[in-house]
Coordinates of C-alpha atoms and ligand atoms in Angstrom, one line a residue:
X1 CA 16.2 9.6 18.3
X2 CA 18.7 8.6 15.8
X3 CA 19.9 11.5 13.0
X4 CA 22.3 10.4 10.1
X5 CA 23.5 12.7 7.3
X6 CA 23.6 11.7 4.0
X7 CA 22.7 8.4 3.3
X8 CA 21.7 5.7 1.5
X9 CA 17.9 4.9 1.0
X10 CA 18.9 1.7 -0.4
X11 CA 17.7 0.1 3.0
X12 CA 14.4 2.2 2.8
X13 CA 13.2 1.6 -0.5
X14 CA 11.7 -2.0 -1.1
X15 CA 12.6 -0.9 -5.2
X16 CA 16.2 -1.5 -4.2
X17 CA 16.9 2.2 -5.5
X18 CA 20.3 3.0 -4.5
X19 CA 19.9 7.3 -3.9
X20 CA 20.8 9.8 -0.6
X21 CA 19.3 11.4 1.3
X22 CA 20.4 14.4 3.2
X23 CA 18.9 13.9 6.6
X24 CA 17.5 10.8 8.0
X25 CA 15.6 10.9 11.4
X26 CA 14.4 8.1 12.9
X27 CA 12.0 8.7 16.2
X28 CA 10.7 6.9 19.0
X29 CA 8.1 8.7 21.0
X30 CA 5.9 11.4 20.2
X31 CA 7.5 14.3 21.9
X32 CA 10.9 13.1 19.9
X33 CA 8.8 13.6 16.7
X34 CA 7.6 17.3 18.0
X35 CA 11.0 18.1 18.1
X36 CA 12.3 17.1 15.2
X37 CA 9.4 18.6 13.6
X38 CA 10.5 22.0 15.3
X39 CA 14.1 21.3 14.6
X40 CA 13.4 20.6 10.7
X41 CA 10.8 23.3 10.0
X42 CA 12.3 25.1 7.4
X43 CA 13.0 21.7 5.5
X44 CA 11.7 20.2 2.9
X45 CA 10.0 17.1 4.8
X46 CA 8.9 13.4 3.9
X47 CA 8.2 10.5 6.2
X48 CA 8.4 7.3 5.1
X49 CA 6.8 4.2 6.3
X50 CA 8.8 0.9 4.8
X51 CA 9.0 2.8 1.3
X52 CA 7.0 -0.1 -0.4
X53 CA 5.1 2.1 -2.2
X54 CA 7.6 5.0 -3.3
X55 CA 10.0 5.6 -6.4
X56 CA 13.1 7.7 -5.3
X57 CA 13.8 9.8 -8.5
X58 CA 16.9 10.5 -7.5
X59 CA 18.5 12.0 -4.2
X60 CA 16.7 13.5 -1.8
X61 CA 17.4 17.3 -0.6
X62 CA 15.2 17.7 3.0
X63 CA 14.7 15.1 5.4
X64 CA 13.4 11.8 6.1
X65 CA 11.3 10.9 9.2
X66 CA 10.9 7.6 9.9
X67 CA 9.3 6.3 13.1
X68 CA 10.5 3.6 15.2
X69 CA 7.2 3.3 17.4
X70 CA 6.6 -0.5 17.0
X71 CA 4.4 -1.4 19.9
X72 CA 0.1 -2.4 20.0
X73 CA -2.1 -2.4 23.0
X74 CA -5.7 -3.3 23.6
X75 CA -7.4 -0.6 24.2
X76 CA -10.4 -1.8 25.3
X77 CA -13.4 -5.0 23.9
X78 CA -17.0 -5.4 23.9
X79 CA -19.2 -8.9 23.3
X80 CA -17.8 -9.4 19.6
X81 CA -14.9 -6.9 18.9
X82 CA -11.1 -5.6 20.3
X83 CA -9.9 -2.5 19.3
X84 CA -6.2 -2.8 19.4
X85 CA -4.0 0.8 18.9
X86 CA -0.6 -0.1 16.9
X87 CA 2.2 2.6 16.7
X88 CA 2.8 3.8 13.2
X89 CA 6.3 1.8 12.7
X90 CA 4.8 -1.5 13.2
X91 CA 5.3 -3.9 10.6
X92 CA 1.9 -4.7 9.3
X93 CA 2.6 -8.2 8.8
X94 CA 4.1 -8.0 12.2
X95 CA 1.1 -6.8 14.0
X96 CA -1.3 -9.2 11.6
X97 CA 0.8 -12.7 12.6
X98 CA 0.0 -11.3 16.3
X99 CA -3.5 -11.2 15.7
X100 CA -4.0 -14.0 14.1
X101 CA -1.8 -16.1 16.9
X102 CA -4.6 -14.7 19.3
X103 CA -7.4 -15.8 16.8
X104 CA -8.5 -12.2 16.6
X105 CA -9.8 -11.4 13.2
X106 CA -10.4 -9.0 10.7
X107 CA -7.0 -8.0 9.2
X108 CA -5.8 -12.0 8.2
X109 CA -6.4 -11.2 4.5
X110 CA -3.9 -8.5 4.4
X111 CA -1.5 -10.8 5.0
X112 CA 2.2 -10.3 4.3
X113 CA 1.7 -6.8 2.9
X114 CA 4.4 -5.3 2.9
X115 CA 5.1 -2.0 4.5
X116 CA 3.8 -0.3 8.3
X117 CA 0.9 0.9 10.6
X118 CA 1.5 4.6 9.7
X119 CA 1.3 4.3 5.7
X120 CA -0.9 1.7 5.2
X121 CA -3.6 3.7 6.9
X122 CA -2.6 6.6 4.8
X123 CA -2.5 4.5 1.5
X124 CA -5.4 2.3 2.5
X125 CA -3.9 -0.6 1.4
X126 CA -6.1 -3.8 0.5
X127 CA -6.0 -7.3 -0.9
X128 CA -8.2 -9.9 -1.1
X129 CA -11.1 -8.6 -1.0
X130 CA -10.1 -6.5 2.5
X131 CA -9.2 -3.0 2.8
X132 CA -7.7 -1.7 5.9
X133 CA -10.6 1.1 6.1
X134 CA -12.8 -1.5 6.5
X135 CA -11.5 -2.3 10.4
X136 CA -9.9 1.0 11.1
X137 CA -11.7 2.9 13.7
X138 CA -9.9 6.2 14.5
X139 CA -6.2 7.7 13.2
X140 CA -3.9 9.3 15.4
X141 CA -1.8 12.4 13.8
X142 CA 0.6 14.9 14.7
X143 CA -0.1 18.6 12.8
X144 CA 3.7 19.3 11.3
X145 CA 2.4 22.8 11.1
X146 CA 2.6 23.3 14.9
X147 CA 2.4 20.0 17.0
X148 CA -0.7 19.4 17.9
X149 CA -2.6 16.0 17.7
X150 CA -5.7 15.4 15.9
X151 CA -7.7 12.4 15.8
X152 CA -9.4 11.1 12.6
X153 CA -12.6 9.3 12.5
X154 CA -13.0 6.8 9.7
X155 CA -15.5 8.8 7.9
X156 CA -12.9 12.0 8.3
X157 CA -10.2 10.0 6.7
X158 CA -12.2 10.3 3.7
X159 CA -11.1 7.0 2.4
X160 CA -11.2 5.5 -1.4
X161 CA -9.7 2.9 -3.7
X162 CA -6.1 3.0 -2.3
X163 CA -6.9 6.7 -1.1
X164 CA -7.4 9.1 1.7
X165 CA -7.2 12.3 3.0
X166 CA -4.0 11.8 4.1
X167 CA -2.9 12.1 0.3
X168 CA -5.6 14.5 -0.9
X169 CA -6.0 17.9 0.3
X170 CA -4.2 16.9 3.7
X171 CA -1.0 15.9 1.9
X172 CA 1.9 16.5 4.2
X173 CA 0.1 18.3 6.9
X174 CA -0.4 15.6 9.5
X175 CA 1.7 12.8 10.2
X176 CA 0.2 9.5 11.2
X177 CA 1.5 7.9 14.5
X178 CA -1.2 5.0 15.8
X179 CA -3.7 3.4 14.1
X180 CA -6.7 2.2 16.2
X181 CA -8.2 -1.0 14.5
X182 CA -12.0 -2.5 15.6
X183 CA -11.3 -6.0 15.0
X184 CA -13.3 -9.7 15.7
X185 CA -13.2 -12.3 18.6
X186 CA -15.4 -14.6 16.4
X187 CA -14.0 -15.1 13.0
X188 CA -16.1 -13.4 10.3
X189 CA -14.5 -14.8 7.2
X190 CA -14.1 -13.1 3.4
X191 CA -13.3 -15.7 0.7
X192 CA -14.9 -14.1 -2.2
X193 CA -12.2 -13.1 -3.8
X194 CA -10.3 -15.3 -6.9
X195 CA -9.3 -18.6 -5.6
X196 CA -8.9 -17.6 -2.2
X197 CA -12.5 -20.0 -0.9
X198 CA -10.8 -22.9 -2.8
X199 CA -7.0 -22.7 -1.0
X200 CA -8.6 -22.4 2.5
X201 CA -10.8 -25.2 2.3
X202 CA -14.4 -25.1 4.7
X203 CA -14.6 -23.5 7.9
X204 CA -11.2 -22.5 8.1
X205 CA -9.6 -20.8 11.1
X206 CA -7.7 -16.9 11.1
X207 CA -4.9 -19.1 10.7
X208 CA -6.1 -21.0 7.9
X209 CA -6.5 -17.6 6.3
X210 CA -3.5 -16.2 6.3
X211 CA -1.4 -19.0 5.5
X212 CA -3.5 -19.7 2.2
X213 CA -3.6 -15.6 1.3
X214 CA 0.4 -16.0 1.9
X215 CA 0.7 -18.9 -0.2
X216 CA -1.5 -17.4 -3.4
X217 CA 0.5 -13.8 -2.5
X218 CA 4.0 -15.9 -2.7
X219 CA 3.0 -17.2 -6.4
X220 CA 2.1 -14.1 -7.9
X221 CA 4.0 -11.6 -6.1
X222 CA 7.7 -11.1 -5.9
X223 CA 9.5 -11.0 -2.7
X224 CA 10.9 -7.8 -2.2
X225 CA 14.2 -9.1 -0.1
X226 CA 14.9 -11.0 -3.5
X227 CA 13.6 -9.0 -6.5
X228 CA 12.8 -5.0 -5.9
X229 CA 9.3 -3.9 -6.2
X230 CA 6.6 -1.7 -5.1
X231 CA 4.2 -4.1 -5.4
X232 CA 1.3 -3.0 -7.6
X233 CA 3.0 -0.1 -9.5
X234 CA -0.5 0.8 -11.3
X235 CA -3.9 1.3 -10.0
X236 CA -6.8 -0.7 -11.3
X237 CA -8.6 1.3 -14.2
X238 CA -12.7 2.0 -13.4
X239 CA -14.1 2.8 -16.7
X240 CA -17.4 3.6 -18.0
X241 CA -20.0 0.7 -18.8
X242 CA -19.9 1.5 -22.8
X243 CA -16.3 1.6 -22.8
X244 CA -16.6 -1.5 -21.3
X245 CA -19.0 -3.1 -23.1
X246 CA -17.0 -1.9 -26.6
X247 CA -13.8 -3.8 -25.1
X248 CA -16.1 -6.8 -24.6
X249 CA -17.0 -7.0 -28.2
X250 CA -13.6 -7.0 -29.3
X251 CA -11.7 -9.7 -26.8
X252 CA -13.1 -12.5 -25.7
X253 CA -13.7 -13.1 -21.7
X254 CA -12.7 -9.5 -20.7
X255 CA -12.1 -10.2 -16.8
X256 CA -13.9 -7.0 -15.2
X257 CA -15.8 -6.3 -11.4
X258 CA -18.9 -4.0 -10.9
X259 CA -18.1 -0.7 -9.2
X260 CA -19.6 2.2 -7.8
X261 CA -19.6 4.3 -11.2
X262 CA -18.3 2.1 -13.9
X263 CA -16.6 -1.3 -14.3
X264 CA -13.3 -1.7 -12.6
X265 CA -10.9 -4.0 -15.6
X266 CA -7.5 -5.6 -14.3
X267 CA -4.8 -3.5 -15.3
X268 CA -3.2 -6.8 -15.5
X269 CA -5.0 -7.6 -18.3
X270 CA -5.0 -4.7 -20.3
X271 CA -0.9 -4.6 -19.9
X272 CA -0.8 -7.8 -20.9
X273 CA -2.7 -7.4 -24.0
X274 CA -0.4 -5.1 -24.8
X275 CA 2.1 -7.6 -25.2
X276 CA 4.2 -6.1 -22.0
X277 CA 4.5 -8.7 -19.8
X278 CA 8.0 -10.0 -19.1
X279 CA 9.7 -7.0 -21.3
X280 CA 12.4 -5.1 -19.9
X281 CA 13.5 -1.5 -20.3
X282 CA 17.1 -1.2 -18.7
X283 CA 17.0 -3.2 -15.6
X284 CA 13.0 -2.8 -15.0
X285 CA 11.3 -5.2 -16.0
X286 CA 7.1 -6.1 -16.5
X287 CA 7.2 -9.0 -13.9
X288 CA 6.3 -12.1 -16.3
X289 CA 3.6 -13.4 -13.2
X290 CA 1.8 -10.5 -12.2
X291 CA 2.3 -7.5 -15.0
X292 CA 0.9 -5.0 -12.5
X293 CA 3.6 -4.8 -10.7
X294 CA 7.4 -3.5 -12.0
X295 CA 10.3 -5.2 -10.2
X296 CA 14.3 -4.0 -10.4
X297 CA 16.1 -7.0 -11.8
X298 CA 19.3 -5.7 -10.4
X299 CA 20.4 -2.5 -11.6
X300 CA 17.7 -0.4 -12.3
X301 CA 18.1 3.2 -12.4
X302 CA 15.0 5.4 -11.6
X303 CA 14.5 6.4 -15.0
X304 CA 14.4 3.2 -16.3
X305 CA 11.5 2.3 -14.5
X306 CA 9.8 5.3 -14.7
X307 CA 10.7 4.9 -18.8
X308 CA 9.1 1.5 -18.6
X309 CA 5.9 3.3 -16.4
X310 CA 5.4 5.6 -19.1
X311 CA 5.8 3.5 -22.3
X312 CA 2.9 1.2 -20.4
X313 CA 0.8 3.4 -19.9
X314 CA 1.3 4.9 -23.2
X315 CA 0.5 1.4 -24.8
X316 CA -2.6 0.5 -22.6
X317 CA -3.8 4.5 -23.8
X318 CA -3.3 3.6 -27.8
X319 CA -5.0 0.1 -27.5
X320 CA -8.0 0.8 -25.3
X321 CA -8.2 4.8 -24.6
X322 CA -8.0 3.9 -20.8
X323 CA -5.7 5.8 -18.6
X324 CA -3.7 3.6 -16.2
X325 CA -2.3 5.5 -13.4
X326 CA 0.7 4.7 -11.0
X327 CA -0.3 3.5 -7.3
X328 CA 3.1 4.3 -6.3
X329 CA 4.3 7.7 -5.5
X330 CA 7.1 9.5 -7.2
X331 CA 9.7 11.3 -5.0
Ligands
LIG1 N1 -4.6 -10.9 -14.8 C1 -4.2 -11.0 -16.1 N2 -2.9 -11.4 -16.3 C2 -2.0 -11.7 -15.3 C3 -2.4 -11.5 -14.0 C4 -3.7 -11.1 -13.7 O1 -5.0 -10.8 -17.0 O2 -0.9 -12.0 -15.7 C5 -6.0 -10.4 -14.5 C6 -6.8 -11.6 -14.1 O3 -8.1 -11.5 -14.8 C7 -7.0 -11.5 -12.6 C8 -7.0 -10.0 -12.5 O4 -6.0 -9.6 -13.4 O5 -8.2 -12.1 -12.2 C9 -6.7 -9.6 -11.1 O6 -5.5 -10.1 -10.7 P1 -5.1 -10.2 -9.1 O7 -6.2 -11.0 -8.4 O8 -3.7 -10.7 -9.0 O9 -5.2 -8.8 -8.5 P2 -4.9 -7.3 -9.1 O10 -6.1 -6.6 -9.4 O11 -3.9 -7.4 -10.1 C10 -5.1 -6.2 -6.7 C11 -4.2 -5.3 -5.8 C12 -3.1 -6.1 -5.2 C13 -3.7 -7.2 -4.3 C14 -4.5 -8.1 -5.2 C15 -5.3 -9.2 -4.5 C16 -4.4 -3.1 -6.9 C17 -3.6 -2.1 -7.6 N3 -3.7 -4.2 -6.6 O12 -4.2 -6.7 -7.8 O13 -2.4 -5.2 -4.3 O14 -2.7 -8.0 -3.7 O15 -5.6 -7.3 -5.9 O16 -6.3 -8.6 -3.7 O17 -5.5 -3.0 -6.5 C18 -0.5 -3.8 -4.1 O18 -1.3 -2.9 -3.9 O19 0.7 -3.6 -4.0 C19 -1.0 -5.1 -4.4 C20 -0.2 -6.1 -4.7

């Protein structure tokens, strides 16, 4: 295990915030994580997957776990499907190149997402019409109360719209450290969402797939090696049908998607309406191609993003009387 004492999160953080922490632990096996867990019990803890979906407020007083458990196996196959087990630290995108390489499929349109195994299965991340729920069989924790492991079934992770257990009424109890993932030896292909049918072309390959979801990711999104970002920094809003409807009267073409309880519209579009795309606050900055997401231009201090949050969501409130809520989580 590697321990360092106050330092930078500038290299965990894809927002490029530049704050300390007090501890940093970095483990590589289980039984290393047990004891740092024993070690550390009296601390205020947080472990962190790549931080692509956190906003350091400022510095942080406890300590950060982070695990450096990159490995996948096949755990075993039947007639159609794998189920491959991936260590928590794995880079997603990592793990998903893999797959695809081997033509298995399932993951291919979460393609270069950022961040790893561990969070993504707590966050439920999705694009493109795929969530990871949909191919994750079983979670593996560790309880930081006392140690013990606990297995999740899909249906126990509880999962939602970029939600889970993990960050309900489980939040901070157990720590995530494999991911077991029921994916396809024959190619099962989803291309209903946007443009994506149209960039792959007919009977494309896994392959195929990902390279046209990395392409349409690489024009909208920005890359976090070269602009800080969190990616989505808001959730998209579900609202009721009449609020909908009353919205549709008003503006012309209001993009929305049928739901489970209401209509789900692009905060996208309703931040953009409010005339915020491309403004800056400080050194954040509405990013002018994709105004759900909130990059650091360069300089950004925490509370100029979270200023530029807030005044958002303030204007998307005043104009339409939805609430928009941050995806990314505030330390
Ligand atoms: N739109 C605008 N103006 C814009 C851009 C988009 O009005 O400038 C509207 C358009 O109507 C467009 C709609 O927003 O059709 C949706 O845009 P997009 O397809 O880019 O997706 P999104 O809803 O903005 C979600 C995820 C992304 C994911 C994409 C693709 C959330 C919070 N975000 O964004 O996830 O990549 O779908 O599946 O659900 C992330 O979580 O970090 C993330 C990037």
């Amino acid at each position: 295990m590697k321990i360092s004492e106050n330092i930078s999160l500038l290299p965990y953080n894809t927002f490029g915030i530049d704050v300390k922490t007090r501890i940093f632990a970095e483990y590589s096996s289980v039984e290393e994580l047990r004891e740092l867990l024993v070690r550390y019990k009296n601390e205020r803890i947080l472990h962190i997957g790549a931080g692509s979906n956190l906003l350091f407020t400022g510095d942080f007083d406890g300590v950060i776990l982070h695990s450096a458990m990159r490995r996948a196996r096949c755990l075993n196959e039947d007639g159609d499907h794998v189920f491959i087990e991936a260590d928590s630290g794995l880079v997603m995108d990592e793990l998903i190149s893999q797959l695809c390489d081997m033509g298995i499929s399932g993951l291919e349109n979460l393609s270069y997402i950022p961040g790893e195994v561990g969070a993504s299965a707590v966050q439920n991340v999705g694009a493109y019409g795929v969530e990871v729920k949909d191919v994750i069989e079983s979670v593996r924790t560790i309880c930081v109360a006392d140690g013990s492991e606990r297995v999740f079934t899909n249906d126990e992770c509880k999962y939602g719209y970029r939600d889970s257990i993990f960050k309900n009424e489980l939040r901070g109890q157990y720590i995530v450290t494999h991911v077991t993932y029921r994916l396809n030896k024959h190619l099962e292909p989803k291309l209903d969402y946007g443009n994506l049918c149209s960039e792959t072309g007919d009977n494309p390959s896994v392959m195929a797939i990902r390279e046209a979801v990395i392409r349409i990711r690489k024009q909208k999104l920005p890359e976090v090696s070269e602009l800080g970002s969190a990616g989505s920094f808001f959730k998209n809003p579900i609202v009721p049908r009449a609020q909908y409807e009353a919205i549709a009267k008003q503006y012309e073409k209001v993009p929305h998607f049928e739901q489970d309880g209401g209509i789900k519209i692009p905060a996208a579009w309703l931040i953009e309406q409010c005339g915020w795309k491309g403004k800056t606050i400080g050194g954040a900055q509405c990013y002018p191609k994709q105004p759900l997401v909130l990059v650091n231009t360069g300089s950004a201090s925490p509370q100029d993003i979270i200023s530029l949050a807030q005044s958002i969501c303030d204007s998307v409130k005043e104009k339409f009387n939805i609430d928009i809520r941050p995806e990314v989580n505030y330390i």
